Short mmCIF file of C-alpha atoms in Angstrom, two decimals:
data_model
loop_
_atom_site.label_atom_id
_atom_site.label_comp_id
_atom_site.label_asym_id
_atom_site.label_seq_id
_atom_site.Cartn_x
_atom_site.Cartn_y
_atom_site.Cartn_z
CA UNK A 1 20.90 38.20 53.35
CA UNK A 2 21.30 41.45 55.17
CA UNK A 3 22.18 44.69 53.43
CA UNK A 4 25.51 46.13 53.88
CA UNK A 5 26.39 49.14 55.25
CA UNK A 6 27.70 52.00 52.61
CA UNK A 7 30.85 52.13 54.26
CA UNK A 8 31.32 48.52 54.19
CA UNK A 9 30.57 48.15 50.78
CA UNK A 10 32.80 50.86 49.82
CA UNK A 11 35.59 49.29 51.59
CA UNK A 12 35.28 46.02 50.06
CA UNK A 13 35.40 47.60 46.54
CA UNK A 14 38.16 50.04 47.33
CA UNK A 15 39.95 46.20 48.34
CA UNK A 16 38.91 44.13 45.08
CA UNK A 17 40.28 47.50 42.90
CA UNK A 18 43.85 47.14 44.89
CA UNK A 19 43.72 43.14 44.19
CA UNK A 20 43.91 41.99 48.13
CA UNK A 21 44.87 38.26 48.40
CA UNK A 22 42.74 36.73 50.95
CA UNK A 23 44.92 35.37 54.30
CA UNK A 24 44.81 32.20 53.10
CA UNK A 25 46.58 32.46 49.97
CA UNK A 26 49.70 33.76 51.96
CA UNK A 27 52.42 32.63 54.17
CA UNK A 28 51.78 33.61 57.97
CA UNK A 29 54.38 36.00 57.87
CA UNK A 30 53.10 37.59 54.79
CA UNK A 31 49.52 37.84 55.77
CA UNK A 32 51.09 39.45 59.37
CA UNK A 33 52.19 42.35 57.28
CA UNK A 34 49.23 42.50 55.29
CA UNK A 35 47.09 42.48 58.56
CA UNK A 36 49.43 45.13 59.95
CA UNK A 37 49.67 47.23 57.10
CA UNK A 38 45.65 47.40 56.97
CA UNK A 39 45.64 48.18 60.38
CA UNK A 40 47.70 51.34 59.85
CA UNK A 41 45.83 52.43 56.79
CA UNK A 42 42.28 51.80 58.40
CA UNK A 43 42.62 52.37 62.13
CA UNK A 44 42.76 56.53 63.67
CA UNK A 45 45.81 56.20 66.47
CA UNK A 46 43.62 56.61 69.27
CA UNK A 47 43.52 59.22 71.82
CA UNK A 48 46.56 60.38 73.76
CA UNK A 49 46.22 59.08 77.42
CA UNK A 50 47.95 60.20 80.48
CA UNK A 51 49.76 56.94 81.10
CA UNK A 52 50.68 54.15 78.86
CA UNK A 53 53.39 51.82 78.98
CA UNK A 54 54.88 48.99 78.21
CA UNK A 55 55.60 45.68 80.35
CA UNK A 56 56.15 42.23 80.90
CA UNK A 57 53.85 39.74 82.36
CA UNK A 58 55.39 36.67 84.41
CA UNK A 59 53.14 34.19 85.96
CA UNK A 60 54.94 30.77 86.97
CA UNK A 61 57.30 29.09 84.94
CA UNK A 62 56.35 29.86 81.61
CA UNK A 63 57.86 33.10 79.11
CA UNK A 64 57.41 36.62 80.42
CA UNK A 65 54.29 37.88 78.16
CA UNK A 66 54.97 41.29 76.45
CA UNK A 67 51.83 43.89 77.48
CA UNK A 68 50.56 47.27 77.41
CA UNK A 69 49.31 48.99 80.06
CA UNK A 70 46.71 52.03 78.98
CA UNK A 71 45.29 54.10 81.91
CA UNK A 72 42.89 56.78 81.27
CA UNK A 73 44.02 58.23 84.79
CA UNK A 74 46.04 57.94 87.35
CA UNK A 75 44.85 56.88 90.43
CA UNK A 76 45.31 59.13 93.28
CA UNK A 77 47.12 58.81 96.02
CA UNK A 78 44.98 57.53 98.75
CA UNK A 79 41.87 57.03 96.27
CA UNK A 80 40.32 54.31 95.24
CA UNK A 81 42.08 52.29 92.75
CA UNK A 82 41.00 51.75 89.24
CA UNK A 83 38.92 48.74 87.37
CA UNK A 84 40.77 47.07 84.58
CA UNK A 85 40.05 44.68 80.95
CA UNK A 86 42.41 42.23 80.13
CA UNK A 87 42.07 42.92 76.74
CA UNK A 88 43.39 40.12 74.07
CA UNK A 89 43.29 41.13 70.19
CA UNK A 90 41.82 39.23 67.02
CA UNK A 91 43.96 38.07 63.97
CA UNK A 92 42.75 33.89 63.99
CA UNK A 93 45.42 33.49 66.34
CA UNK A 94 48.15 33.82 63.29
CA UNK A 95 48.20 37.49 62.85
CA UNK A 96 47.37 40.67 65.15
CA UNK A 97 49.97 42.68 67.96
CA UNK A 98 49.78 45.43 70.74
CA UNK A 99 50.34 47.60 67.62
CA UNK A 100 47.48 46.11 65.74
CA UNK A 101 45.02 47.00 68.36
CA UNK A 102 46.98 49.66 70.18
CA UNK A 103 44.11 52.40 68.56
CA UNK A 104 41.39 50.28 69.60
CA UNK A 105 42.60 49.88 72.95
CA UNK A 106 42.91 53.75 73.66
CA UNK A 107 39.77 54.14 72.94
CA UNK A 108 38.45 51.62 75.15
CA UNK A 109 40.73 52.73 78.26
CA UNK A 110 38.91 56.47 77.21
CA UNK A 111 35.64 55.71 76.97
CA UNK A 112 35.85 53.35 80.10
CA UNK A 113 37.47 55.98 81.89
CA UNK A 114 40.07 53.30 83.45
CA UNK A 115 43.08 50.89 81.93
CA UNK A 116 43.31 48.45 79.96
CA UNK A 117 46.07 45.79 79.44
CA UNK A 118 46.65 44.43 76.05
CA UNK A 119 48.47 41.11 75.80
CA UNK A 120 50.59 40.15 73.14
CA UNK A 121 49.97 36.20 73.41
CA UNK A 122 52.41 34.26 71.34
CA UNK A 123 51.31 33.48 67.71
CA UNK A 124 50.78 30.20 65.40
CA UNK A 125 51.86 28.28 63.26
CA UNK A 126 55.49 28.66 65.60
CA UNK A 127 53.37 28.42 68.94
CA UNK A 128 49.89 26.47 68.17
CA UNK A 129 47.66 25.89 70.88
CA UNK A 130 47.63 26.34 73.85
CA UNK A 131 50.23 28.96 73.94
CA UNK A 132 47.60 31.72 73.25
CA UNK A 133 46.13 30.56 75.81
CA UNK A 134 49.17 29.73 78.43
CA UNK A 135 50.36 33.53 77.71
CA UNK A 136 46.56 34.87 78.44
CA UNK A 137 46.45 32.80 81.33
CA UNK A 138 49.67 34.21 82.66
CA UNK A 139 48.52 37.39 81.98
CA UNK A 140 45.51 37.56 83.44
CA UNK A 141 47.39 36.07 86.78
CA UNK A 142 50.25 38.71 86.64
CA UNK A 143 47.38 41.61 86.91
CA UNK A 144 45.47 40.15 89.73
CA UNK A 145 49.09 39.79 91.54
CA UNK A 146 50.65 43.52 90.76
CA UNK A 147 47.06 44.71 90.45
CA UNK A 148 48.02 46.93 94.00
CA UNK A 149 51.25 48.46 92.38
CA UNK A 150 49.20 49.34 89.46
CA UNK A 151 46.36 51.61 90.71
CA UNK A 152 44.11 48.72 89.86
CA UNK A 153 41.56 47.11 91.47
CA UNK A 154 41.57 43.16 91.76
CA UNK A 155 38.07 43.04 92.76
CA UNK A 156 36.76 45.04 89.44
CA UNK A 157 38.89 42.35 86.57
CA UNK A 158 36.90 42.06 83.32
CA UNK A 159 38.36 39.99 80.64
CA UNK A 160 37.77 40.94 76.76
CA UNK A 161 38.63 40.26 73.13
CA UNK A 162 37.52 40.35 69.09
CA UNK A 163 37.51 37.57 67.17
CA UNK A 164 40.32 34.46 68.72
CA UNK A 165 40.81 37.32 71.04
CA UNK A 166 37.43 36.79 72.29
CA UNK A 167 37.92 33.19 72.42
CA UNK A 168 40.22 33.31 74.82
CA UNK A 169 38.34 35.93 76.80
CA UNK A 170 35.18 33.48 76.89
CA UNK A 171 37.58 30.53 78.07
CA UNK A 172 39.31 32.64 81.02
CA UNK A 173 35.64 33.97 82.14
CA UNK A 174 34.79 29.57 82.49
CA UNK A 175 38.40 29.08 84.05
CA UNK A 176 37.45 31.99 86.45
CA UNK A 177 33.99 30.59 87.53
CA UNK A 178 35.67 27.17 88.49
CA UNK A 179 38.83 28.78 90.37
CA UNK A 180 41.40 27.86 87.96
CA UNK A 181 42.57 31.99 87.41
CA UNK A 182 41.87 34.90 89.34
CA UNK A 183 38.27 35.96 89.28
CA UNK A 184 36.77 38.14 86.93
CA UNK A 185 33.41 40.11 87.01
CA UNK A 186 32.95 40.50 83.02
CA UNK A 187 33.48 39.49 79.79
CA UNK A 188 33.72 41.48 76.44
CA UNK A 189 32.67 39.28 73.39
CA UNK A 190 33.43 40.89 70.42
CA UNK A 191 32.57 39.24 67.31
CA UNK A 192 34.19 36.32 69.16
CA UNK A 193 34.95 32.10 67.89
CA UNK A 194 33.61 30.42 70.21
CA UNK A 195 32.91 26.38 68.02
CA UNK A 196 36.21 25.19 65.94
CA UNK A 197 34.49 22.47 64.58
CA UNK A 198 33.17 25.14 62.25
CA UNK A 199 29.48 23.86 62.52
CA UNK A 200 27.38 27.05 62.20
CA UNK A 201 24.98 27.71 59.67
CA UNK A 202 27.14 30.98 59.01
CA UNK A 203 30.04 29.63 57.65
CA UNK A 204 27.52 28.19 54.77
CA UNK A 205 26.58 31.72 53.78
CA UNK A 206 29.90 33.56 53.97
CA UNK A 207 32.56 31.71 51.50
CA UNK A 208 33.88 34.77 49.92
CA UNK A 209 34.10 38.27 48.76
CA UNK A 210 34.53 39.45 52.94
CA UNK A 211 38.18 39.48 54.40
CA UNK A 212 36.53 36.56 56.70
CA UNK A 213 35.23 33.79 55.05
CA UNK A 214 34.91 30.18 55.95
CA UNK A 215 38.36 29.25 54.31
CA UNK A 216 40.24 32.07 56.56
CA UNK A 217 38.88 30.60 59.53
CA UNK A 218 40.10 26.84 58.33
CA UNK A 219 43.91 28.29 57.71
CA UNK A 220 43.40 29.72 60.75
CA UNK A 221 42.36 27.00 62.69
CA UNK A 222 44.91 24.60 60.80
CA UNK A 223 47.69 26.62 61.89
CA UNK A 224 46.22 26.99 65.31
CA UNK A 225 44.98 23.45 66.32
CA UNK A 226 46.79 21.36 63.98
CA UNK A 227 45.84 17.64 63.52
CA UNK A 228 45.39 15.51 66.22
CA UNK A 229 44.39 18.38 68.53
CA UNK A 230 40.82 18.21 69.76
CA UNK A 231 38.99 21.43 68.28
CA UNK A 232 35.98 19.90 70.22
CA UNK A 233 37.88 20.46 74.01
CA UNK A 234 36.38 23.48 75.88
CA UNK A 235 39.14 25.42 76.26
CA UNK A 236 39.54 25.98 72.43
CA UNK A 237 36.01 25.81 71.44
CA UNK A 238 34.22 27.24 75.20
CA UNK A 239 30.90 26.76 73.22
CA UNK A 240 31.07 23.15 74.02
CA UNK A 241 31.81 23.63 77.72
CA UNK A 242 29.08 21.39 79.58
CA UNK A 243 27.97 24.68 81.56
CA UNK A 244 28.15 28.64 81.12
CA UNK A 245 26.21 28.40 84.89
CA UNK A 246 27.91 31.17 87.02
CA UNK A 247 30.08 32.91 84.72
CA UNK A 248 30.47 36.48 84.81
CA UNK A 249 28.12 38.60 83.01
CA UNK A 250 28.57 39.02 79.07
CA UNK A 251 28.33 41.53 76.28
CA UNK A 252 28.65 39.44 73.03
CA UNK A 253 29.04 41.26 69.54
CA UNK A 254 28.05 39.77 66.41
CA UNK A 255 28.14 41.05 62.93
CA UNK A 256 25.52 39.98 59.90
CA UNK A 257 28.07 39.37 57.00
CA UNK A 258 30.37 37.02 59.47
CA UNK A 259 30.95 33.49 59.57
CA UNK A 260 31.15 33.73 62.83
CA UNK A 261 27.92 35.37 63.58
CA UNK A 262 25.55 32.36 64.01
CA UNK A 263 27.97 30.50 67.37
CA UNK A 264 28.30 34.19 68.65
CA UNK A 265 24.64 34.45 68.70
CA UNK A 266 23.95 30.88 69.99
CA UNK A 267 26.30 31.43 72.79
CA UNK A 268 24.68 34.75 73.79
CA UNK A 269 21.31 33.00 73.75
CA UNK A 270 22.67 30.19 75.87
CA UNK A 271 23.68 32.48 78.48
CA UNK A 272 20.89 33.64 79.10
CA UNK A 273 19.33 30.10 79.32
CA UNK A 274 21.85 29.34 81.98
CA UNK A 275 21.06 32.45 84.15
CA UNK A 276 24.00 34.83 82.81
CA UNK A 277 23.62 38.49 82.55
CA UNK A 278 23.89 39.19 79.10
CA UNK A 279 23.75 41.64 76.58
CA UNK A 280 23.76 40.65 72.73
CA UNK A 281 24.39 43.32 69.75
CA UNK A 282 23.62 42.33 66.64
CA UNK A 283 24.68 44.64 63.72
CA UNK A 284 23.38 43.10 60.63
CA UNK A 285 24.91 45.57 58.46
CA UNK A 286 28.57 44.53 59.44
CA UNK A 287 31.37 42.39 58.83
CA UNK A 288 33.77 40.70 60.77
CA UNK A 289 37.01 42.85 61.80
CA UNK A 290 35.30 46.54 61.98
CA UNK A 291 36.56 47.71 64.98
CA UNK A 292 40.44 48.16 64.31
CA UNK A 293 38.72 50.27 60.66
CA UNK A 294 37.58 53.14 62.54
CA UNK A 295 38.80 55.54 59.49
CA UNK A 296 37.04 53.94 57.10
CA UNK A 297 33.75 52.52 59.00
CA UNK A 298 31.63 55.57 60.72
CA UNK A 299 29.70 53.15 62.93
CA UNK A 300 32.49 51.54 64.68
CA UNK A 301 33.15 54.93 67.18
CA UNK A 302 29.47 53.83 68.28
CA UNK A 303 30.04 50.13 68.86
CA UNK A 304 33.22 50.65 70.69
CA UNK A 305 31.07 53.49 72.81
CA UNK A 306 28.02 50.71 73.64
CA UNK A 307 30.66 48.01 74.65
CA UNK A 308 32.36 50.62 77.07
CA UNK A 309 29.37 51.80 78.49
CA UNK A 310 28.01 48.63 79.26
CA UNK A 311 30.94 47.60 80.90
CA UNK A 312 31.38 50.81 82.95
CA UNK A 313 28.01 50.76 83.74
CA UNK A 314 28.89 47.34 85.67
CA UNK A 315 31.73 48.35 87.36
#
């Protein structure tokens, strides 16, 4: 087993001494507030940027999707517009908000110099599957469309996540390869689910004493595919897709003390196999959920740096 790192280890004992309840042991709406509450206490606000706001998405016939729009600059009139990441939070697809993430994601839009749009995608157990993925879908849609009113460039899309946010990222990168969205030239994997059927070797190692553990992810997964749904089909689980051939190039995250680290490394390694630019960070001396606990973790400022730079570096 992997060491920890001191700040990680300090965290977790700073949580057993204030007697957190694991997600699992909660309603959804009380572990929402627990998940939000830790997100204030553990996450720095973020830089101030020169243009934020706040919107709705509409794509078809479904509900208008609430985003944020961060832009690290403006574009200028008559100059070249700016590249954008579709960026869609973690929380198991229960828990997480624009306010959740909103430090994380002003940091990203800083360090990559360009915008970001969050997505608030609507939540189970009131909207299981696929409405996550209808509202990223939507989303995703609505930039390519106002992309041109924006300051953003259509032709420089990247599509990003942590955690089920990342699921959803690595299922619009496959939709995008076969035509089904508008295309996108990158995908952010952050610490990302990518096989509900829960068979990784990981999820034998981590069953407690982490704010992740295998039970979390089966409440999560209860409340998000709930019997008969098939947690096998592609588009929940994109590990099982019959091809990663052609999708857009890849940074995947993965964290040593994770249940989820063992599928985030086989689908990095699998991407490569299939001829996909990728690039896999592994730090072994993590857990699952770092980057929105900035104050608390001194390594995340460098992760969130590395992700940003690779991903500038390609546009």
């Amino acid at each position: 087993m992997p060491a920890l790192h001191p700040d990680v280890l300090a965290l977790l004992r700073q949580a057993r001494e204030a007697g957190s309840q694991p997600f699992e042991t909660q309603t959804p709406e009380a572990a929402r507030a627990a998940h939000a509450a830790r997100a204030r206490a553990l996450q720095s606000p973020g830089p101030a940027l020169p243009w934020v706001r706040d919107m709705a998405a509409q794509a078809g016939e479904g509900p208008p999707v609430p985003v944020r729009l961060y832009c690290a600059a403006e574009a200028a009139p008559g100059g070249p517009p700016l590249p954008c990441l579709l960026y869609l939070h973690g929380g198991g697809w229960v828990l997480g908000s624009l306010e959740t993430h909103d430090g994380l994601c002003r940091r990203l839009a800083q360090a990559l110099g360009a915008c970001v749009l969050a997505v608030e995608y609507r939540l189970a157990p009131e909207h299981p599957a696929p409405a996550a993925l209808e509202d990223s879908i939507a989303a995703l849609r609505w930039l390519a469309a106002e992309a041109p009113s924006l300051g953003i460039d259509p032709a420089r899309l990247a599509v990003g996540g942590d955690s089920a946010g990342g699921t959803l990222a690595a299922v619009l990168a496959l939709m995008a390869r076969d035509g089904t969205v508008p295309p996108v030239v990158f995908q952010m994997l952050l610490y990302p689910a990518l096989d509900l059927a829960m068979t990784g070797e990981s999820y034998e190692r981590f069953r407690e004493g982490l704010p992740l553990t295998a039970a979390t992810m089966r409440w999560f997964i209860d409340h998000y595919l709930p019997p008969p749904m098939d947690r096998t089909a592609w588009r929940f689980s994109p590990a099982r897709a019959q091809s990663l051939a052609g999708v857009a190039p890849a940074l995947v995250l993965t964290c040593g003390h994770d249940p989820l680290c063992s599928e985030g490394q086989l689908y990095a390694a699998r991407l490569e196999r299939e001829g996909v630019r990728v690039t896999a960070l592994h730090a072994s001396d993590q857990m699952h959920g770092i980057l929105t606990m900035d104050k608390a973790i001194g390594p995340v400022a460098e992760l969130v740096a590395f992700a940003a730079g690779v991903l500038r570096r390609h546009w």
